[in-house]
mmCIF file of N, CA, C and O in Angstrom:
data_model
loop_
_atom_site.group_PDB
_atom_site.id
_atom_site.type_symbol
_atom_site.label_atom_id
_atom_site.label_comp_id
_atom_site.label_asym_id
_atom_site.label_seq_id
_atom_site.Cartn_x
_atom_site.Cartn_y
_atom_site.Cartn_z
ATOM 1 N N UNK A 1 0.829 -1.189 0.000
ATOM 2 C CA UNK A 1 0.000 0.000 0.000
ATOM 3 C C UNK A 1 0.870 1.248 0.000
ATOM 4 O O UNK A 1 1.969 1.251 0.533
ATOM 5 N N UNK A 2 0.314 2.283 -0.564
ATOM 6 C CA UNK A 2 0.946 3.597 -0.597
ATOM 7 C C UNK A 2 0.029 4.577 0.123
ATOM 8 O O UNK A 2 -1.132 4.273 0.407
ATOM 9 N N UNK A 3 0.524 5.770 0.379
ATOM 10 C CA UNK A 3 -0.286 6.801 1.012
ATOM 11 C C UNK A 3 -0.402 7.999 0.080
ATOM 12 O O UNK A 3 0.609 8.548 -0.364
ATOM 13 N N UNK A 4 -1.631 8.374 -0.204
ATOM 14 C CA UNK A 4 -1.937 9.553 -1.017
ATOM 15 C C UNK A 4 -2.270 10.697 -0.081
ATOM 16 O O UNK A 4 -3.175 10.589 0.748
ATOM 17 N N UNK A 5 -1.503 11.772 -0.179
ATOM 18 C CA UNK A 5 -1.816 12.988 0.563
ATOM 19 C C UNK A 5 -2.366 14.012 -0.413
ATOM 20 O O UNK A 5 -1.862 14.157 -1.527
ATOM 21 N N UNK A 6 -3.391 14.717 0.013
ATOM 22 C CA UNK A 6 -4.038 15.746 -0.800
ATOM 23 C C UNK A 6 -4.099 17.015 0.033
ATOM 24 O O UNK A 6 -4.327 16.960 1.247
ATOM 25 N N UNK A 7 -3.918 18.167 -0.608
ATOM 26 C CA UNK A 7 -4.015 19.413 0.129
ATOM 27 C C UNK A 7 -3.787 20.636 -0.727
ATOM 28 O O UNK A 7 -4.045 20.627 -1.931
ATOM 29 N N UNK A 8 -3.278 21.662 -0.067
ATOM 30 C CA UNK A 8 -3.004 22.943 -0.718
ATOM 31 C C UNK A 8 -1.572 23.352 -0.408
ATOM 32 O O UNK A 8 -1.129 23.246 0.740
ATOM 33 N N UNK A 9 -0.881 23.833 -1.424
ATOM 34 C CA UNK A 9 0.501 24.258 -1.248
ATOM 35 C C UNK A 9 0.626 25.724 -1.624
ATOM 36 O O UNK A 9 0.272 26.127 -2.731
ATOM 37 N N UNK A 10 1.078 26.518 -0.667
ATOM 38 C CA UNK A 10 1.375 27.922 -0.939
ATOM 39 C C UNK A 10 2.862 28.114 -0.701
ATOM 40 O O UNK A 10 3.568 27.191 -0.328
ATOM 41 N N UNK A 11 3.334 29.310 -0.865
ATOM 42 C CA UNK A 11 4.765 29.574 -0.661
ATOM 43 C C UNK A 11 5.188 29.317 0.781
ATOM 44 O O UNK A 11 6.325 28.950 1.039
ATOM 45 N N UNK A 12 4.283 29.481 1.729
ATOM 46 C CA UNK A 12 4.677 29.369 3.125
ATOM 47 C C UNK A 12 4.104 28.148 3.852
ATOM 48 O O UNK A 12 4.578 27.801 4.926
ATOM 49 N N UNK A 13 3.090 27.494 3.273
ATOM 50 C CA UNK A 13 2.423 26.406 3.985
ATOM 51 C C UNK A 13 1.960 25.300 3.042
ATOM 52 O O UNK A 13 1.354 25.575 2.005
ATOM 53 N N UNK A 14 2.231 24.075 3.430
ATOM 54 C CA UNK A 14 1.640 22.902 2.797
ATOM 55 C C UNK A 14 0.585 22.401 3.773
ATOM 56 O O UNK A 14 0.915 21.959 4.880
ATOM 57 N N UNK A 15 -0.677 22.533 3.402
ATOM 58 C CA UNK A 15 -1.778 22.104 4.250
ATOM 59 C C UNK A 15 -2.301 20.773 3.734
ATOM 60 O O UNK A 15 -2.771 20.686 2.599
ATOM 61 N N UNK A 16 -2.210 19.747 4.552
ATOM 62 C CA UNK A 16 -2.684 18.419 4.173
ATOM 63 C C UNK A 16 -4.117 18.274 4.670
ATOM 64 O O UNK A 16 -4.381 18.375 5.872
ATOM 65 N N UNK A 17 -5.034 18.053 3.727
ATOM 66 C CA UNK A 17 -6.446 17.989 4.067
ATOM 67 C C UNK A 17 -7.041 16.586 3.971
ATOM 68 O O UNK A 17 -8.108 16.334 4.509
ATOM 69 N N UNK A 18 -6.359 15.677 3.258
ATOM 70 C CA UNK A 18 -6.844 14.309 3.120
ATOM 71 C C UNK A 18 -5.669 13.352 3.055
ATOM 72 O O UNK A 18 -4.591 13.710 2.582
ATOM 73 N N UNK A 19 -5.927 12.126 3.507
ATOM 74 C CA UNK A 19 -4.931 11.060 3.451
ATOM 75 C C UNK A 19 -5.658 9.753 3.158
ATOM 76 O O UNK A 19 -6.674 9.448 3.798
ATOM 77 N N UNK A 20 -5.145 8.998 2.183
ATOM 78 C CA UNK A 20 -5.789 7.748 1.784
ATOM 79 C C UNK A 20 -4.734 6.681 1.539
ATOM 80 O O UNK A 20 -3.679 6.967 0.975
ATOM 81 N N UNK A 21 -5.042 5.448 1.917
ATOM 82 C CA UNK A 21 -4.216 4.305 1.537
ATOM 83 C C UNK A 21 -4.660 3.890 0.140
ATOM 84 O O UNK A 21 -5.859 3.706 -0.105
ATOM 85 N N UNK A 22 -3.694 3.776 -0.772
ATOM 86 C CA UNK A 22 -4.020 3.466 -2.164
ATOM 87 C C UNK A 22 -3.043 2.440 -2.721
ATOM 88 O O UNK A 22 -1.945 2.260 -2.213
ATOM 89 N N UNK A 23 -3.479 1.810 -3.798
ATOM 90 C CA UNK A 23 -2.594 0.959 -4.579
ATOM 91 C C UNK A 23 -2.113 1.792 -5.761
ATOM 92 O O UNK A 23 -2.366 3.000 -5.820
ATOM 93 N N UNK A 24 -1.496 1.153 -6.726
ATOM 94 C CA UNK A 24 -1.009 1.870 -7.903
ATOM 95 C C UNK A 24 -2.088 2.025 -8.974
ATOM 96 O O UNK A 24 -1.775 2.254 -10.134
ATOM 97 N N UNK A 25 -3.349 1.948 -8.603
ATOM 98 C CA UNK A 25 -4.483 2.059 -9.524
ATOM 99 C C UNK A 25 -4.774 3.534 -9.805
ATOM 100 O O UNK A 25 -5.365 4.232 -8.973
ATOM 101 N N UNK A 26 -4.365 4.013 -10.976
ATOM 102 C CA UNK A 26 -4.518 5.427 -11.301
ATOM 103 C C UNK A 26 -5.976 5.869 -11.324
ATOM 104 O O UNK A 26 -6.299 6.990 -10.935
ATOM 105 N N UNK A 27 -6.891 4.994 -11.758
ATOM 106 C CA UNK A 27 -8.312 5.358 -11.765
ATOM 107 C C UNK A 27 -8.823 5.603 -10.349
ATOM 108 O O UNK A 27 -9.588 6.538 -10.116
ATOM 109 N N UNK A 28 -8.376 4.791 -9.395
ATOM 110 C CA UNK A 28 -8.782 4.976 -8.001
ATOM 111 C C UNK A 28 -8.203 6.273 -7.436
ATOM 112 O O UNK A 28 -8.882 6.996 -6.706
ATOM 113 N N UNK A 29 -6.973 6.556 -7.793
ATOM 114 C CA UNK A 29 -6.340 7.801 -7.344
ATOM 115 C C UNK A 29 -7.068 9.000 -7.931
ATOM 116 O O UNK A 29 -7.367 9.971 -7.233
ATOM 117 N N UNK A 30 -7.390 8.932 -9.213
ATOM 118 C CA UNK A 30 -8.140 10.017 -9.860
ATOM 119 C C UNK A 30 -9.509 10.218 -9.218
ATOM 120 O O UNK A 30 -9.993 11.359 -9.102
ATOM 121 N N UNK A 31 -10.142 9.127 -8.792
ATOM 122 C CA UNK A 31 -11.455 9.218 -8.149
ATOM 123 C C UNK A 31 -11.365 9.957 -6.813
ATOM 124 O O UNK A 31 -12.336 10.576 -6.376
ATOM 125 N N UNK A 32 -10.222 9.909 -6.172
ATOM 126 C CA UNK A 32 -10.021 10.629 -4.913
ATOM 127 C C UNK A 32 -9.573 12.068 -5.137
ATOM 128 O O UNK A 32 -10.007 12.984 -4.438
ATOM 129 N N UNK A 33 -8.682 12.266 -6.103
ATOM 130 C CA UNK A 33 -8.143 13.618 -6.310
ATOM 131 C C UNK A 33 -9.108 14.528 -7.063
ATOM 132 O O UNK A 33 -9.126 15.731 -6.813
ATOM 133 N N UNK A 34 -9.889 13.977 -7.963
ATOM 134 C CA UNK A 34 -10.815 14.803 -8.754
ATOM 135 C C UNK A 34 -11.731 15.661 -7.897
ATOM 136 O O UNK A 34 -11.767 16.894 -8.052
ATOM 137 N N UNK A 35 -12.497 15.047 -6.996
ATOM 138 C CA UNK A 35 -13.366 15.856 -6.133
ATOM 139 C C UNK A 35 -12.593 16.817 -5.235
ATOM 140 O O UNK A 35 -13.040 17.924 -4.964
ATOM 141 N N UNK A 36 -11.426 16.386 -4.761
ATOM 142 C CA UNK A 36 -10.622 17.262 -3.900
ATOM 143 C C UNK A 36 -10.164 18.496 -4.664
ATOM 144 O O UNK A 36 -10.213 19.615 -4.143
ATOM 145 N N UNK A 37 -9.720 18.313 -5.906
ATOM 146 C CA UNK A 37 -9.302 19.456 -6.713
ATOM 147 C C UNK A 37 -10.490 20.366 -7.023
ATOM 148 O O UNK A 37 -10.348 21.589 -7.034
ATOM 149 N N UNK A 38 -11.646 19.790 -7.249
ATOM 150 C CA UNK A 38 -12.846 20.591 -7.497
ATOM 151 C C UNK A 38 -13.236 21.392 -6.258
ATOM 152 O O UNK A 38 -13.885 22.437 -6.367
ATOM 153 N N UNK A 39 -12.803 20.912 -5.090
ATOM 154 C CA UNK A 39 -13.130 21.567 -3.827
ATOM 155 C C UNK A 39 -12.015 22.488 -3.324
ATOM 156 O O UNK A 39 -12.031 22.919 -2.181
ATOM 157 N N UNK A 40 -11.005 22.757 -4.159
ATOM 158 C CA UNK A 40 -9.985 23.727 -3.790
ATOM 159 C C UNK A 40 -8.589 23.194 -3.564
ATOM 160 O O UNK A 40 -7.658 23.973 -3.385
ATOM 161 N N UNK A 41 -8.411 21.889 -3.524
ATOM 162 C CA UNK A 41 -7.062 21.337 -3.372
ATOM 163 C C UNK A 41 -6.259 21.625 -4.637
ATOM 164 O O UNK A 41 -6.822 21.714 -5.730
ATOM 165 N N UNK A 42 -4.958 21.779 -4.487
ATOM 166 C CA UNK A 42 -4.110 22.008 -5.658
ATOM 167 C C UNK A 42 -2.814 21.200 -5.594
ATOM 168 O O UNK A 42 -1.891 21.422 -6.350
ATOM 169 N N UNK A 43 -2.772 20.238 -4.658
ATOM 170 C CA UNK A 43 -1.563 19.442 -4.463
ATOM 171 C C UNK A 43 -1.971 18.032 -4.062
ATOM 172 O O UNK A 43 -2.847 17.840 -3.216
ATOM 173 N N UNK A 44 -1.368 17.036 -4.698
ATOM 174 C CA UNK A 44 -1.605 15.638 -4.328
ATOM 175 C C UNK A 44 -0.385 14.824 -4.738
ATOM 176 O O UNK A 44 0.135 14.991 -5.844
ATOM 177 N N UNK A 45 0.070 13.960 -3.837
ATOM 178 C CA UNK A 45 1.234 13.123 -4.107
ATOM 179 C C UNK A 45 1.006 11.756 -3.462
ATOM 180 O O UNK A 45 0.518 11.674 -2.334
ATOM 181 N N UNK A 46 1.386 10.714 -4.199
ATOM 182 C CA UNK A 46 1.376 9.365 -3.651
ATOM 183 C C UNK A 46 2.794 9.047 -3.184
ATOM 184 O O UNK A 46 3.752 9.163 -3.957
ATOM 185 N N UNK A 47 2.911 8.673 -1.928
ATOM 186 C CA UNK A 47 4.201 8.288 -1.360
ATOM 187 C C UNK A 47 4.219 6.780 -1.164
ATOM 188 O O UNK A 47 3.205 6.188 -0.768
ATOM 189 N N UNK A 48 5.356 6.164 -1.410
ATOM 190 C CA UNK A 48 5.480 4.711 -1.287
ATOM 191 C C UNK A 48 5.762 4.308 0.163
ATOM 192 O O UNK A 48 6.723 3.608 0.466
ATOM 193 N N UNK A 49 4.908 4.771 1.048
ATOM 194 C CA UNK A 49 4.979 4.430 2.462
ATOM 195 C C UNK A 49 3.579 4.022 2.930
ATOM 196 O O UNK A 49 2.575 4.444 2.348
ATOM 197 N N UNK A 50 3.528 3.222 3.975
ATOM 198 C CA UNK A 50 2.247 2.717 4.473
ATOM 199 C C UNK A 50 1.597 3.651 5.483
ATOM 200 O O UNK A 50 0.380 3.757 5.537
ATOM 201 N N UNK A 51 2.380 4.352 6.261
ATOM 202 C CA UNK A 51 1.851 5.138 7.375
ATOM 203 C C UNK A 51 1.739 6.627 7.036
ATOM 204 O O UNK A 51 2.641 7.210 6.419
ATOM 205 N N UNK A 52 0.667 7.223 7.504
ATOM 206 C CA UNK A 52 0.412 8.652 7.298
ATOM 207 C C UNK A 52 1.582 9.489 7.814
ATOM 208 O O UNK A 52 2.046 10.402 7.134
ATOM 209 N N UNK A 53 2.075 9.177 8.987
ATOM 210 C CA UNK A 53 3.178 9.943 9.590
ATOM 211 C C UNK A 53 4.399 9.971 8.668
ATOM 212 O O UNK A 53 5.041 11.001 8.490
ATOM 213 N N UNK A 54 4.718 8.828 8.067
ATOM 214 C CA UNK A 54 5.866 8.762 7.160
ATOM 215 C C UNK A 54 5.623 9.588 5.901
ATOM 216 O O UNK A 54 6.537 10.233 5.379
ATOM 217 N N UNK A 55 4.392 9.580 5.403
ATOM 218 C CA UNK A 55 4.063 10.373 4.218
ATOM 219 C C UNK A 55 4.171 11.870 4.521
ATOM 220 O O UNK A 55 4.686 12.643 3.709
ATOM 221 N N UNK A 56 3.719 12.282 5.696
ATOM 222 C CA UNK A 56 3.822 13.691 6.091
ATOM 223 C C UNK A 56 5.289 14.102 6.186
ATOM 224 O O UNK A 56 5.674 15.188 5.734
ATOM 225 N N UNK A 57 6.105 13.236 6.747
ATOM 226 C CA UNK A 57 7.531 13.549 6.845
ATOM 227 C C UNK A 57 8.137 13.722 5.460
ATOM 228 O O UNK A 57 8.900 14.657 5.211
ATOM 229 N N UNK A 58 7.807 12.818 4.541
ATOM 230 C CA UNK A 58 8.324 12.927 3.173
ATOM 231 C C UNK A 58 7.801 14.191 2.494
ATOM 232 O O UNK A 58 8.547 14.861 1.765
ATOM 233 N N UNK A 59 6.547 14.521 2.711
ATOM 234 C CA UNK A 59 5.985 15.738 2.123
ATOM 235 C C UNK A 59 6.752 16.958 2.605
ATOM 236 O O UNK A 59 7.062 17.869 1.826
ATOM 237 N N UNK A 60 7.079 16.967 3.885
ATOM 238 C CA UNK A 60 7.865 18.072 4.433
ATOM 239 C C UNK A 60 9.235 18.134 3.771
ATOM 240 O O UNK A 60 9.653 19.190 3.279
ATOM 241 N N UNK A 61 9.936 17.009 3.762
ATOM 242 C CA UNK A 61 11.308 16.983 3.252
ATOM 243 C C UNK A 61 11.394 17.262 1.757
ATOM 244 O O UNK A 61 12.339 17.918 1.301
ATOM 245 N N UNK A 62 10.429 16.787 0.985
ATOM 246 C CA UNK A 62 10.513 16.885 -0.473
ATOM 247 C C UNK A 62 9.800 18.095 -1.063
ATOM 248 O O UNK A 62 10.150 18.549 -2.158
ATOM 249 N N UNK A 63 8.800 18.631 -0.371
ATOM 250 C CA UNK A 63 8.011 19.718 -0.948
ATOM 251 C C UNK A 63 8.019 20.995 -0.118
ATOM 252 O O UNK A 63 8.140 22.085 -0.665
ATOM 253 N N UNK A 64 7.862 20.902 1.179
ATOM 254 C CA UNK A 64 7.769 22.101 2.009
ATOM 255 C C UNK A 64 9.131 22.684 2.348
ATOM 256 O O UNK A 64 9.394 23.865 2.099
ATOM 257 N N UNK A 65 9.998 21.880 2.916
ATOM 258 C CA UNK A 65 11.297 22.361 3.393
ATOM 259 C C UNK A 65 12.115 23.069 2.314
ATOM 260 O O UNK A 65 12.667 24.137 2.582
ATOM 261 N N UNK A 66 12.206 22.540 1.078
ATOM 262 C CA UNK A 66 13.017 23.227 0.066
ATOM 263 C C UNK A 66 12.545 24.660 -0.234
ATOM 264 O O UNK A 66 13.336 25.499 -0.628
ATOM 265 N N UNK A 67 11.250 24.912 -0.022
ATOM 266 C CA UNK A 67 10.706 26.246 -0.265
ATOM 267 C C UNK A 67 10.589 27.068 1.010
ATOM 268 O O UNK A 67 10.034 28.163 0.992
ATOM 269 N N UNK A 68 11.055 26.525 2.131
ATOM 270 C CA UNK A 68 10.952 27.241 3.394
ATOM 271 C C UNK A 68 9.539 27.243 3.960
ATOM 272 O O UNK A 68 9.207 28.076 4.802
ATOM 273 N N UNK A 69 8.698 26.326 3.517
ATOM 274 C CA UNK A 69 7.311 26.258 3.976
ATOM 275 C C UNK A 69 7.193 25.336 5.188
ATOM 276 O O UNK A 69 8.085 24.546 5.487
ATOM 277 N N UNK A 70 6.083 25.436 5.880
ATOM 278 C CA UNK A 70 5.765 24.546 6.995
ATOM 279 C C UNK A 70 4.630 23.622 6.571
ATOM 280 O O UNK A 70 3.939 23.882 5.588
ATOM 281 N N UNK A 71 4.436 22.555 7.323
ATOM 282 C CA UNK A 71 3.355 21.614 7.060
ATOM 283 C C UNK A 71 2.298 21.749 8.142
ATOM 284 O O UNK A 71 2.614 21.760 9.331
ATOM 285 N N UNK A 72 1.060 21.862 7.715
ATOM 286 C CA UNK A 72 -0.085 21.817 8.629
ATOM 287 C C UNK A 72 -0.905 20.597 8.235
ATOM 288 O O UNK A 72 -1.462 20.549 7.144
ATOM 289 N N UNK A 73 -0.955 19.625 9.113
ATOM 290 C CA UNK A 73 -1.679 18.388 8.854
ATOM 291 C C UNK A 73 -3.053 18.472 9.504
ATOM 292 O O UNK A 73 -3.171 18.350 10.721
ATOM 293 N N UNK A 74 -4.081 18.653 8.692
ATOM 294 C CA UNK A 74 -5.442 18.733 9.207
ATOM 295 C C UNK A 74 -6.084 17.361 9.365
ATOM 296 O O UNK A 74 -7.206 17.264 9.848
ATOM 297 N N UNK A 75 -5.393 16.310 8.980
ATOM 298 C CA UNK A 75 -5.948 14.961 9.060
ATOM 299 C C UNK A 75 -5.699 14.371 10.447
ATOM 300 O O UNK A 75 -6.630 14.028 11.164
ATOM 301 N N UNK A 76 -4.423 14.238 10.835
ATOM 302 C CA UNK A 76 -4.056 13.628 12.122
ATOM 303 C C UNK A 76 -3.189 14.558 12.970
ATOM 304 O O UNK A 76 -2.679 14.150 14.004
ATOM 305 N N UNK A 77 -3.000 15.784 12.524
ATOM 306 C CA UNK A 77 -2.181 16.759 13.241
ATOM 307 C C UNK A 77 -0.763 16.273 13.503
ATOM 308 O O UNK A 77 -0.181 16.500 14.563
ATOM 309 N N UNK A 78 -0.197 15.585 12.511
ATOM 310 C CA UNK A 78 1.170 15.105 12.611
ATOM 311 C C UNK A 78 2.125 16.287 12.371
ATOM 312 O O UNK A 78 1.934 17.065 11.443
ATOM 313 N N UNK A 79 3.120 16.395 13.210
ATOM 314 C CA UNK A 79 4.145 17.412 13.045
ATOM 315 C C UNK A 79 5.408 16.749 12.541
ATOM 316 O O UNK A 79 5.964 15.882 13.217
ATOM 317 N N UNK A 80 5.892 17.120 11.350
ATOM 318 C CA UNK A 80 7.111 16.486 10.845
ATOM 319 C C UNK A 80 8.327 16.905 11.665
ATOM 320 O O UNK A 80 8.337 17.965 12.290
ATOM 321 N N UNK A 81 9.321 16.062 11.629
ATOM 322 C CA UNK A 81 10.598 16.378 12.265
ATOM 323 C C UNK A 81 11.313 17.368 11.366
ATOM 324 O O UNK A 81 11.499 17.099 10.172
ATOM 325 N N UNK A 82 11.667 18.516 11.900
ATOM 326 C CA UNK A 82 12.374 19.525 11.124
ATOM 327 C C UNK A 82 13.844 19.492 11.493
ATOM 328 O O UNK A 82 14.204 19.223 12.640
ATOM 329 N N UNK A 83 14.673 19.764 10.546
ATOM 330 C CA UNK A 83 16.119 19.676 10.753
ATOM 331 C C UNK A 83 16.712 21.043 10.897
ATOM 332 O O UNK A 83 16.334 21.982 10.344
#
């Protein structure tokens, strides 16, 4: 299983609004991201990790940190480890 995170990315904040366990089925992923994008989300990434906490950490390291942004997890309120 993989973890799909969905949310909004601005220059200062990556806000995670949804988290789903998914397989590599693109149609299933599209079924989850389509409504989210219609509802205002503009960011979605599938991470090859099983746990939400690990996906949030990767989102921080790969997307937020390089731009100097912070992560706000509205799903489980996970705080990534910052370096």
